[in-house]
């Protein structure tokens, strides 16, 4: 049974806000997700270990699994410029003690059904980021092994991968990662040199010609902790994050950066902003941050914890528009991928300002419904409220509300887009009241 939960942003008439789950789990046919890309709301790819990758054409509801090479290959970054043309990288152990990896670059022209090995080399590159700026052009940022302080690189090709040129002459053993493009012209990359005993030297570079030339917009000589990534909302405003949960923002294209004190206690792994103020951060699970997802609406100064996150730790967050997005990560129940079609939020709204004189749970409307229906309920006193949906066998399929709420009347939207037709039950439980009603989903 796929267990679904909803994050909701509760806006009460007394101006209190709560975060509830607006994401649902998706099943995937590979044991681990290294990277994810969606070309649009329907077509996407995931890569993983053992030479496995998968493709979906229905937004992630179903996947077709493929295998490339043998089981020792670990697939990494994947990027498509359209539904047919894409690149992917992989590596495998080669048994050499100094250069322990054999690195592969693959390309496809038929939507990932078949791949051609474009390059193969033994070296110290452990992973890389790929971004296609055109049908025949791409940028590759590579990460060496930090244990050896080894060399990564930044290169580009404008002839379909026949020849790659170094975009930055790497004289100090820098590693390049966190590649992000605003469009096919303007992009950013993080760079860091580190050694086992020395400090970190951090840089962020920017290109305005599809990766051929890069200029630093952030740099330090000795500035621990190590930078981990960046995300630019537009050409002026961007964010960078580092180890120890450090977060900084620029509003003038990187000329100045201001570090923000955040309530995030563990390592940030991924960020996505819809606009200059609203965005998500995905991070590593620890004892203080027990859920892997937070949301901000004020540019990162305050963050709301998504209390029912299906993933305890999140490695990647992507969106194709303001509503449709995916997050990859790990959990104790085997969930590796979750999705939202509401921007991660839906609403539970208070109705009016009159305090009811008794508890009540109304019949949903419309009923039967497809796929959205409203559920209203009333609270005469402040109570902890649980509103859950169950299938005909009694399995819980969605948690709509799981919060303390003030006295008032409330309306909840229940979206069953990912559920099959059938009879469902919704149950309201408070400290002094409990009631269950039936509803019918017809698709």
Short mmCIF file of C-alpha atoms in Angstrom, two decimals:
data_model
loop_
_atom_site.label_atom_id
_atom_site.label_comp_id
_atom_site.label_asym_id
_atom_site.label_seq_id
_atom_site.Cartn_x
_atom_site.Cartn_y
_atom_site.Cartn_z
CA UNK A 1 0.00 0.00 0.00
CA UNK A 2 1.43 3.35 -0.98
CA UNK A 3 1.11 5.60 2.00
CA UNK A 4 0.40 9.18 1.12
CA UNK A 5 0.66 12.21 3.29
CA UNK A 6 -0.06 15.88 2.75
CA UNK A 7 1.90 18.90 3.89
CA UNK A 8 -0.48 21.76 4.57
CA UNK A 9 0.23 25.33 5.53
CA UNK A 10 -2.43 26.13 8.11
CA UNK A 11 -3.54 29.73 8.07
CA UNK A 12 -5.80 30.33 11.03
CA UNK A 13 -7.90 33.43 11.60
CA UNK A 14 -5.65 34.20 14.57
CA UNK A 15 -2.60 34.28 12.20
CA UNK A 16 -0.94 31.09 13.40
CA UNK A 17 0.82 28.92 10.80
CA UNK A 18 1.64 25.23 10.77
CA UNK A 19 3.33 22.98 8.21
CA UNK A 20 1.68 19.72 7.21
CA UNK A 21 2.71 17.31 4.47
CA UNK A 22 1.91 18.05 0.79
CA UNK A 23 4.07 15.31 -0.72
CA UNK A 24 3.36 11.67 -1.59
CA UNK A 25 5.65 8.68 -2.10
CA UNK A 26 6.50 7.12 -5.47
CA UNK A 27 7.82 3.60 -5.98
CA UNK A 28 10.99 3.20 -8.04
CA UNK A 29 12.55 0.03 -9.55
CA UNK A 30 16.16 0.75 -8.55
CA UNK A 31 17.67 0.32 -5.06
CA UNK A 32 19.31 3.76 -4.80
CA UNK A 33 18.88 7.11 -6.58
CA UNK A 34 22.06 8.99 -7.52
CA UNK A 35 20.49 11.69 -9.67
CA UNK A 36 17.11 12.76 -11.03
CA UNK A 37 16.00 14.95 -13.93
CA UNK A 38 12.57 15.74 -15.30
CA UNK A 39 12.36 17.32 -18.75
CA UNK A 40 8.74 18.28 -18.13
CA UNK A 41 5.96 17.27 -15.75
CA UNK A 42 5.72 13.78 -17.30
CA UNK A 43 9.10 12.62 -18.63
CA UNK A 44 11.93 12.01 -16.22
CA UNK A 45 14.97 9.86 -15.42
CA UNK A 46 16.71 8.52 -12.33
CA UNK A 47 20.15 6.91 -12.07
CA UNK A 48 21.62 4.61 -9.46
CA UNK A 49 24.01 1.84 -8.54
CA UNK A 50 24.71 -1.47 -10.30
CA UNK A 51 24.46 0.13 -13.76
CA UNK A 52 20.75 0.79 -13.28
CA UNK A 53 18.65 3.74 -14.43
CA UNK A 54 14.93 4.21 -15.04
CA UNK A 55 12.60 6.35 -17.15
CA UNK A 56 9.04 7.54 -16.57
CA UNK A 57 6.56 9.14 -18.97
CA UNK A 58 3.74 9.68 -16.46
CA UNK A 59 5.33 11.92 -13.85
CA UNK A 60 6.82 9.09 -11.82
CA UNK A 61 3.76 6.91 -11.27
CA UNK A 62 5.37 4.08 -13.26
CA UNK A 63 8.97 3.50 -14.31
CA UNK A 64 10.80 1.37 -16.88
CA UNK A 65 14.15 0.10 -15.59
CA UNK A 66 17.28 -0.33 -17.73
CA UNK A 67 20.81 -1.61 -17.12
CA UNK A 68 23.95 -0.28 -18.77
CA UNK A 69 27.29 -2.08 -18.58
CA UNK A 70 27.71 -4.45 -15.63
CA UNK A 71 26.77 -4.40 -11.96
CA UNK A 72 30.00 -2.70 -10.87
CA UNK A 73 29.12 0.58 -12.61
CA UNK A 74 27.72 3.41 -10.49
CA UNK A 75 25.70 5.84 -12.59
CA UNK A 76 25.69 9.51 -11.60
CA UNK A 77 24.64 12.75 -13.24
CA UNK A 78 22.05 12.68 -16.04
CA UNK A 79 20.83 15.61 -18.14
CA UNK A 80 18.60 15.96 -21.22
CA UNK A 81 18.14 18.99 -23.45
CA UNK A 82 14.94 17.49 -24.91
CA UNK A 83 13.08 14.18 -24.74
CA UNK A 84 15.58 12.44 -27.04
CA UNK A 85 19.04 13.89 -26.48
CA UNK A 86 20.90 13.44 -23.20
CA UNK A 87 24.16 12.67 -21.43
CA UNK A 88 25.01 10.54 -18.40
CA UNK A 89 28.15 9.63 -16.51
CA UNK A 90 29.26 6.55 -14.59
CA UNK A 91 32.29 5.05 -12.94
CA UNK A 92 33.52 1.69 -11.69
CA UNK A 93 36.51 0.42 -9.68
CA UNK A 94 39.45 -0.60 -11.85
CA UNK A 95 41.73 -2.13 -9.20
CA UNK A 96 44.44 0.53 -9.48
CA UNK A 97 45.59 1.89 -6.08
CA UNK A 98 46.37 5.43 -7.26
CA UNK A 99 43.68 6.11 -9.88
CA UNK A 100 40.92 3.81 -8.56
CA UNK A 101 38.13 4.68 -10.98
CA UNK A 102 37.31 4.03 -14.61
CA UNK A 103 35.14 6.91 -15.76
CA UNK A 104 32.52 6.80 -18.51
CA UNK A 105 30.55 9.43 -20.40
CA UNK A 106 27.46 8.23 -22.29
CA UNK A 107 25.13 9.95 -24.74
CA UNK A 108 21.72 9.03 -26.15
CA UNK A 109 19.63 10.27 -29.06
CA UNK A 110 16.56 8.07 -28.55
CA UNK A 111 15.30 9.09 -25.14
CA UNK A 112 17.57 6.90 -23.05
CA UNK A 113 16.69 3.56 -24.62
CA UNK A 114 20.24 3.13 -25.97
CA UNK A 115 23.47 4.81 -24.88
CA UNK A 116 26.83 5.21 -26.60
CA UNK A 117 30.10 5.35 -24.64
CA UNK A 118 31.62 8.69 -25.67
CA UNK A 119 34.68 8.56 -23.44
CA UNK A 120 36.39 6.09 -21.12
CA UNK A 121 39.38 6.82 -18.92
CA UNK A 122 41.14 5.75 -15.74
CA UNK A 123 41.49 8.63 -13.33
CA UNK A 124 40.61 10.20 -10.03
CA UNK A 125 37.19 11.62 -10.90
CA UNK A 126 34.64 10.23 -8.44
CA UNK A 127 31.57 12.03 -9.79
CA UNK A 128 30.52 14.90 -12.01
CA UNK A 129 27.66 17.24 -12.87
CA UNK A 130 26.43 17.53 -16.46
CA UNK A 131 24.34 20.30 -17.99
CA UNK A 132 23.36 20.49 -21.66
CA UNK A 133 23.23 24.08 -22.90
CA UNK A 134 22.16 23.02 -26.40
CA UNK A 135 21.61 19.97 -28.57
CA UNK A 136 25.35 19.76 -29.31
CA UNK A 137 26.78 21.61 -26.31
CA UNK A 138 27.31 20.69 -22.68
CA UNK A 139 29.28 21.59 -19.56
CA UNK A 140 30.86 19.01 -17.23
CA UNK A 141 31.99 19.79 -13.68
CA UNK A 142 33.97 16.98 -12.06
CA UNK A 143 34.84 16.11 -8.48
CA UNK A 144 38.05 14.31 -7.55
CA UNK A 145 38.67 12.25 -4.43
CA UNK A 146 38.95 14.61 -1.46
CA UNK A 147 40.89 11.98 0.50
CA UNK A 148 43.81 12.54 -1.83
CA UNK A 149 43.22 16.25 -2.48
CA UNK A 150 43.04 15.26 -6.14
CA UNK A 151 42.09 17.26 -9.16
CA UNK A 152 38.60 17.80 -10.50
CA UNK A 153 37.83 19.88 -13.55
CA UNK A 154 35.45 22.09 -15.50
CA UNK A 155 35.12 21.58 -19.26
CA UNK A 156 32.75 22.27 -22.12
CA UNK A 157 31.97 21.00 -25.60
CA UNK A 158 30.22 22.82 -28.42
CA UNK A 159 30.47 19.97 -30.97
CA UNK A 160 28.36 17.22 -29.46
CA UNK A 161 31.08 15.87 -27.17
CA UNK A 162 33.62 15.16 -29.90
CA UNK A 163 36.07 17.51 -28.18
CA UNK A 164 36.01 18.87 -24.63
CA UNK A 165 37.89 22.06 -23.77
CA UNK A 166 39.00 23.11 -20.27
CA UNK A 167 36.88 26.06 -19.15
CA UNK A 168 39.20 26.87 -16.23
CA UNK A 169 42.88 25.94 -16.10
CA UNK A 170 43.01 23.95 -12.87
CA UNK A 171 46.37 24.74 -11.28
CA UNK A 172 45.51 24.30 -7.60
CA UNK A 173 43.81 20.90 -7.52
CA UNK A 174 40.31 22.32 -7.28
CA UNK A 175 37.16 20.23 -7.34
CA UNK A 176 34.09 21.46 -9.26
CA UNK A 177 30.49 20.56 -8.41
CA UNK A 178 27.02 22.03 -7.82
CA UNK A 179 26.50 23.03 -11.45
CA UNK A 180 23.36 25.18 -11.92
CA UNK A 181 22.08 27.09 -14.96
CA UNK A 182 19.40 29.78 -15.02
CA UNK A 183 19.07 29.22 -18.77
CA UNK A 184 21.25 27.88 -21.55
CA UNK A 185 23.51 30.95 -21.37
CA UNK A 186 23.97 31.81 -17.70
CA UNK A 187 25.24 29.29 -15.17
CA UNK A 188 27.11 28.83 -11.89
CA UNK A 189 29.46 26.27 -10.39
CA UNK A 190 31.03 25.75 -6.96
CA UNK A 191 34.74 25.07 -6.61
CA UNK A 192 36.82 24.03 -3.62
CA UNK A 193 40.38 22.95 -2.99
CA UNK A 194 40.94 20.91 0.15
CA UNK A 195 43.60 18.68 1.63
CA UNK A 196 43.74 16.29 4.54
CA UNK A 197 45.52 18.81 6.77
CA UNK A 198 44.97 22.21 5.18
CA UNK A 199 42.11 24.71 4.90
CA UNK A 200 39.32 24.98 2.36
CA UNK A 201 39.54 27.50 -0.47
CA UNK A 202 36.08 28.23 -1.81
CA UNK A 203 34.92 29.76 -5.08
CA UNK A 204 31.70 30.27 -7.02
CA UNK A 205 32.12 30.93 -10.74
CA UNK A 206 29.62 32.36 -13.23
CA UNK A 207 29.38 31.99 -17.01
CA UNK A 208 27.38 34.14 -19.43
CA UNK A 209 28.37 32.32 -22.63
CA UNK A 210 27.16 28.74 -22.11
CA UNK A 211 30.22 27.61 -20.18
CA UNK A 212 33.10 28.72 -22.37
CA UNK A 213 34.34 31.33 -19.89
CA UNK A 214 33.86 31.64 -16.13
CA UNK A 215 34.49 34.47 -13.67
CA UNK A 216 34.56 34.22 -9.85
CA UNK A 217 31.69 35.92 -8.02
CA UNK A 218 32.56 34.51 -4.59
CA UNK A 219 35.99 33.64 -3.28
CA UNK A 220 37.92 33.37 -0.05
CA UNK A 221 41.46 32.49 0.87
CA UNK A 222 40.76 30.66 4.11
CA UNK A 223 37.03 30.41 4.78
CA UNK A 224 35.89 27.19 6.39
CA UNK A 225 33.50 25.48 6.24
CA UNK A 226 33.55 24.02 2.75
CA UNK A 227 30.94 25.27 0.28
CA UNK A 228 28.50 22.57 -0.85
CA UNK A 229 26.23 24.24 -3.41
CA UNK A 230 24.50 27.32 -4.75
CA UNK A 231 21.11 28.22 -6.22
CA UNK A 232 20.36 31.43 -8.12
CA UNK A 233 16.75 32.57 -8.45
CA UNK A 234 17.66 35.15 -11.07
CA UNK A 235 20.78 36.99 -12.19
CA UNK A 236 20.76 39.16 -9.06
CA UNK A 237 19.63 37.01 -6.14
CA UNK A 238 21.27 33.74 -5.17
CA UNK A 239 22.03 31.50 -2.24
CA UNK A 240 25.06 29.46 -1.25
CA UNK A 241 25.32 26.86 1.47
CA UNK A 242 28.19 25.21 3.27
CA UNK A 243 28.94 22.56 5.83
CA UNK A 244 27.68 23.17 9.37
CA UNK A 245 24.43 24.55 7.90
CA UNK A 246 25.93 27.86 6.83
CA UNK A 247 23.71 29.79 4.41
CA UNK A 248 24.46 33.07 2.61
CA UNK A 249 22.51 35.28 0.21
CA UNK A 250 23.44 37.82 -2.44
CA UNK A 251 21.14 40.42 -4.00
CA UNK A 252 23.68 42.01 -6.32
CA UNK A 253 24.87 39.17 -8.56
CA UNK A 254 27.47 37.95 -6.08
CA UNK A 255 29.28 41.23 -5.44
CA UNK A 256 28.37 40.92 -1.74
CA UNK A 257 27.26 37.95 0.35
CA UNK A 258 25.56 38.00 3.76
CA UNK A 259 25.53 34.92 5.95
CA UNK A 260 22.18 34.05 7.58
CA UNK A 261 21.69 32.38 10.94
CA UNK A 262 19.30 29.52 10.19
CA UNK A 263 17.38 27.06 12.40
CA UNK A 264 18.83 24.22 10.30
CA UNK A 265 21.19 22.06 12.33
CA UNK A 266 22.38 19.53 9.79
CA UNK A 267 24.05 19.59 6.40
CA UNK A 268 22.07 21.18 3.57
CA UNK A 269 22.21 18.96 0.48
CA UNK A 270 19.88 20.70 -1.97
CA UNK A 271 17.81 23.86 -2.36
CA UNK A 272 15.15 25.12 -4.73
CA UNK A 273 13.56 28.58 -4.75
CA UNK A 274 10.38 29.48 -6.66
CA UNK A 275 11.03 33.21 -6.29
CA UNK A 276 13.29 35.49 -4.26
CA UNK A 277 11.60 34.58 -0.97
CA UNK A 278 9.96 31.15 -1.22
CA UNK A 279 11.92 27.93 -1.37
CA UNK A 280 12.80 24.53 0.06
CA UNK A 281 15.93 23.11 1.69
CA UNK A 282 16.64 19.40 1.85
CA UNK A 283 19.17 18.18 4.37
CA UNK A 284 20.73 15.27 6.20
CA UNK A 285 18.86 13.69 9.11
CA UNK A 286 20.24 14.19 12.63
CA UNK A 287 18.92 14.24 16.21
CA UNK A 288 17.98 17.93 16.02
CA UNK A 289 16.56 17.96 12.49
CA UNK A 290 14.40 14.83 12.44
CA UNK A 291 12.68 15.66 9.14
CA UNK A 292 14.62 16.25 5.94
CA UNK A 293 12.61 19.13 4.47
CA UNK A 294 12.11 22.78 5.42
CA UNK A 295 10.35 25.67 3.66
CA UNK A 296 11.00 29.41 3.80
CA UNK A 297 8.82 32.31 2.68
CA UNK A 298 11.12 35.17 3.72
CA UNK A 299 14.29 34.48 1.76
CA UNK A 300 15.83 32.00 4.17
CA UNK A 301 15.70 33.95 7.43
CA UNK A 302 13.06 31.66 8.96
CA UNK A 303 12.21 28.07 8.04
CA UNK A 304 9.14 25.88 8.62
CA UNK A 305 9.78 22.19 9.21
CA UNK A 306 7.67 19.90 7.06
CA UNK A 307 6.58 17.73 9.97
CA UNK A 308 5.36 14.66 8.06
CA UNK A 309 8.15 14.44 5.49
CA UNK A 310 8.28 10.96 3.99
CA UNK A 311 12.05 11.23 3.62
CA UNK A 312 14.17 11.57 6.75
CA UNK A 313 17.14 12.76 4.73
CA UNK A 314 16.96 14.51 1.34
CA UNK A 315 19.69 14.53 -1.30
CA UNK A 316 17.99 16.39 -4.18
CA UNK A 317 14.98 18.69 -4.76
CA UNK A 318 13.82 19.62 -8.28
CA UNK A 319 10.77 21.41 -9.70
CA UNK A 320 9.62 21.83 -13.30
CA UNK A 321 7.18 24.61 -12.36
CA UNK A 322 5.82 26.24 -9.20
CA UNK A 323 3.59 23.25 -8.42
CA UNK A 324 5.23 20.04 -9.66
CA UNK A 325 8.38 18.78 -8.00
CA UNK A 326 10.25 15.73 -6.71
CA UNK A 327 12.66 15.03 -3.86
CA UNK A 328 15.04 12.09 -3.52
CA UNK A 329 16.58 10.73 -0.34
CA UNK A 330 16.31 7.98 2.22
CA UNK A 331 13.96 6.82 4.96
CA UNK A 332 13.43 4.00 7.41
CA UNK A 333 10.47 2.61 5.43
CA UNK A 334 12.18 2.29 2.05
CA UNK A 335 10.84 5.48 0.42
CA UNK A 336 13.43 6.94 -1.98
CA UNK A 337 11.33 9.40 -3.99
CA UNK A 338 8.44 11.73 -3.18
CA UNK A 339 6.45 14.13 -5.32
CA UNK A 340 4.21 17.16 -4.97
CA UNK A 341 1.70 18.61 -7.43
CA UNK A 342 0.72 21.54 -5.18
CA UNK A 343 4.07 23.21 -4.63
CA UNK A 344 4.40 21.16 -1.47
CA UNK A 345 1.43 22.78 0.22
CA UNK A 346 -2.31 22.80 0.26
CA UNK A 347 -4.53 24.67 2.67
CA UNK A 348 -6.62 24.12 5.76
CA UNK A 349 -8.59 27.33 6.22
CA UNK A 350 -10.63 28.62 9.09
CA UNK A 351 -14.18 29.60 8.08
CA UNK A 352 -15.59 32.75 9.66
CA UNK A 353 -14.89 34.02 13.16
CA UNK A 354 -17.78 32.52 15.16
CA UNK A 355 -16.81 29.89 17.74
CA UNK A 356 -18.99 26.74 17.30
CA UNK A 357 -20.94 25.39 20.27
CA UNK A 358 -20.09 21.71 19.61
CA UNK A 359 -17.77 19.32 17.78
CA UNK A 360 -18.92 18.26 14.32
CA UNK A 361 -17.66 16.54 11.18
CA UNK A 362 -19.54 17.29 7.95
CA UNK A 363 -20.06 15.07 4.93
CA UNK A 364 -17.49 15.79 2.27
CA UNK A 365 -18.62 17.58 -0.88
CA UNK A 366 -18.84 16.83 -3.67
CA UNK A 367 -19.45 13.14 -3.02
CA UNK A 368 -18.80 11.09 -5.14
CA UNK A 369 -15.77 13.14 -6.22
CA UNK A 370 -12.84 13.13 -8.67
CA UNK A 371 -10.19 13.83 -7.51
CA UNK A 372 -10.66 16.73 -5.02
CA UNK A 373 -13.27 17.09 -2.30
CA UNK A 374 -13.75 19.33 0.74
CA UNK A 375 -14.06 18.17 4.35
CA UNK A 376 -15.40 20.61 6.95
CA UNK A 377 -15.27 20.26 10.73
CA UNK A 378 -15.89 22.39 13.82
CA UNK A 379 -14.11 22.71 17.18
CA UNK A 380 -15.77 24.43 20.18
CA UNK A 381 -12.48 24.50 22.13
CA UNK A 382 -8.76 24.35 21.44
CA UNK A 383 -7.79 20.73 20.78
CA UNK A 384 -5.19 18.52 19.20
CA UNK A 385 -6.79 17.45 15.91
CA UNK A 386 -6.16 14.38 13.79
CA UNK A 387 -7.92 14.01 10.44
CA UNK A 388 -6.94 10.92 8.45
CA UNK A 389 -8.17 9.06 5.38
CA UNK A 390 -8.40 5.24 5.20
CA UNK A 391 -9.18 2.80 2.40
CA UNK A 392 -11.90 0.14 2.59
CA UNK A 393 -9.47 -2.30 4.27
CA UNK A 394 -8.63 0.14 7.04
CA UNK A 395 -5.19 1.11 5.75
CA UNK A 396 -4.26 4.72 6.36
CA UNK A 397 -3.60 6.43 3.02
CA UNK A 398 -3.35 10.13 3.91
CA UNK A 399 -2.88 12.31 6.97
CA UNK A 400 -4.66 15.61 6.38
CA UNK A 401 -4.31 17.29 9.79
CA UNK A 402 -2.17 16.39 12.77
CA UNK A 403 -1.90 19.60 14.78
CA UNK A 404 -3.20 21.54 17.76
CA UNK A 405 -5.89 23.97 16.56
CA UNK A 406 -7.86 26.76 18.17
CA UNK A 407 -11.64 26.76 18.42
CA UNK A 408 -13.24 27.46 15.05
CA UNK A 409 -14.60 26.07 11.80
CA UNK A 410 -12.20 24.54 9.29
CA UNK A 411 -12.21 23.34 5.68
CA UNK A 412 -9.70 20.87 4.22
CA UNK A 413 -9.12 20.00 0.57
CA UNK A 414 -8.48 16.27 0.06
CA UNK A 415 -6.71 15.47 -3.23
CA UNK A 416 -6.97 11.80 -4.25
CA UNK A 417 -5.25 12.18 -7.63
CA UNK A 418 -2.88 9.29 -6.90
CA UNK A 419 -5.47 6.91 -5.42
CA UNK A 420 -7.64 4.37 -7.27
CA UNK A 421 -11.43 4.58 -7.43
CA UNK A 422 -13.25 3.12 -4.47
CA UNK A 423 -14.75 3.68 -1.05
CA UNK A 424 -12.71 5.63 1.50
CA UNK A 425 -13.30 6.75 5.07
CA UNK A 426 -12.17 9.91 6.82
CA UNK A 427 -11.90 10.07 10.59
CA UNK A 428 -11.73 13.13 12.86
CA UNK A 429 -10.22 12.54 16.30
CA UNK A 430 -9.79 15.12 19.08
CA UNK A 431 -9.26 14.79 22.81
CA UNK A 432 -13.03 14.69 23.40
CA UNK A 433 -14.57 13.73 20.05
CA UNK A 434 -14.27 11.11 17.32
CA UNK A 435 -16.32 10.54 14.17
CA UNK A 436 -15.91 8.68 10.87
CA UNK A 437 -17.65 9.25 7.53
CA UNK A 438 -17.62 7.48 4.16
CA UNK A 439 -16.81 9.01 0.77
CA UNK A 440 -16.60 7.62 -2.76
CA UNK A 441 -13.87 8.33 -5.31
CA UNK A 442 -14.95 7.78 -8.93
CA UNK A 443 -12.44 8.19 -11.76
#
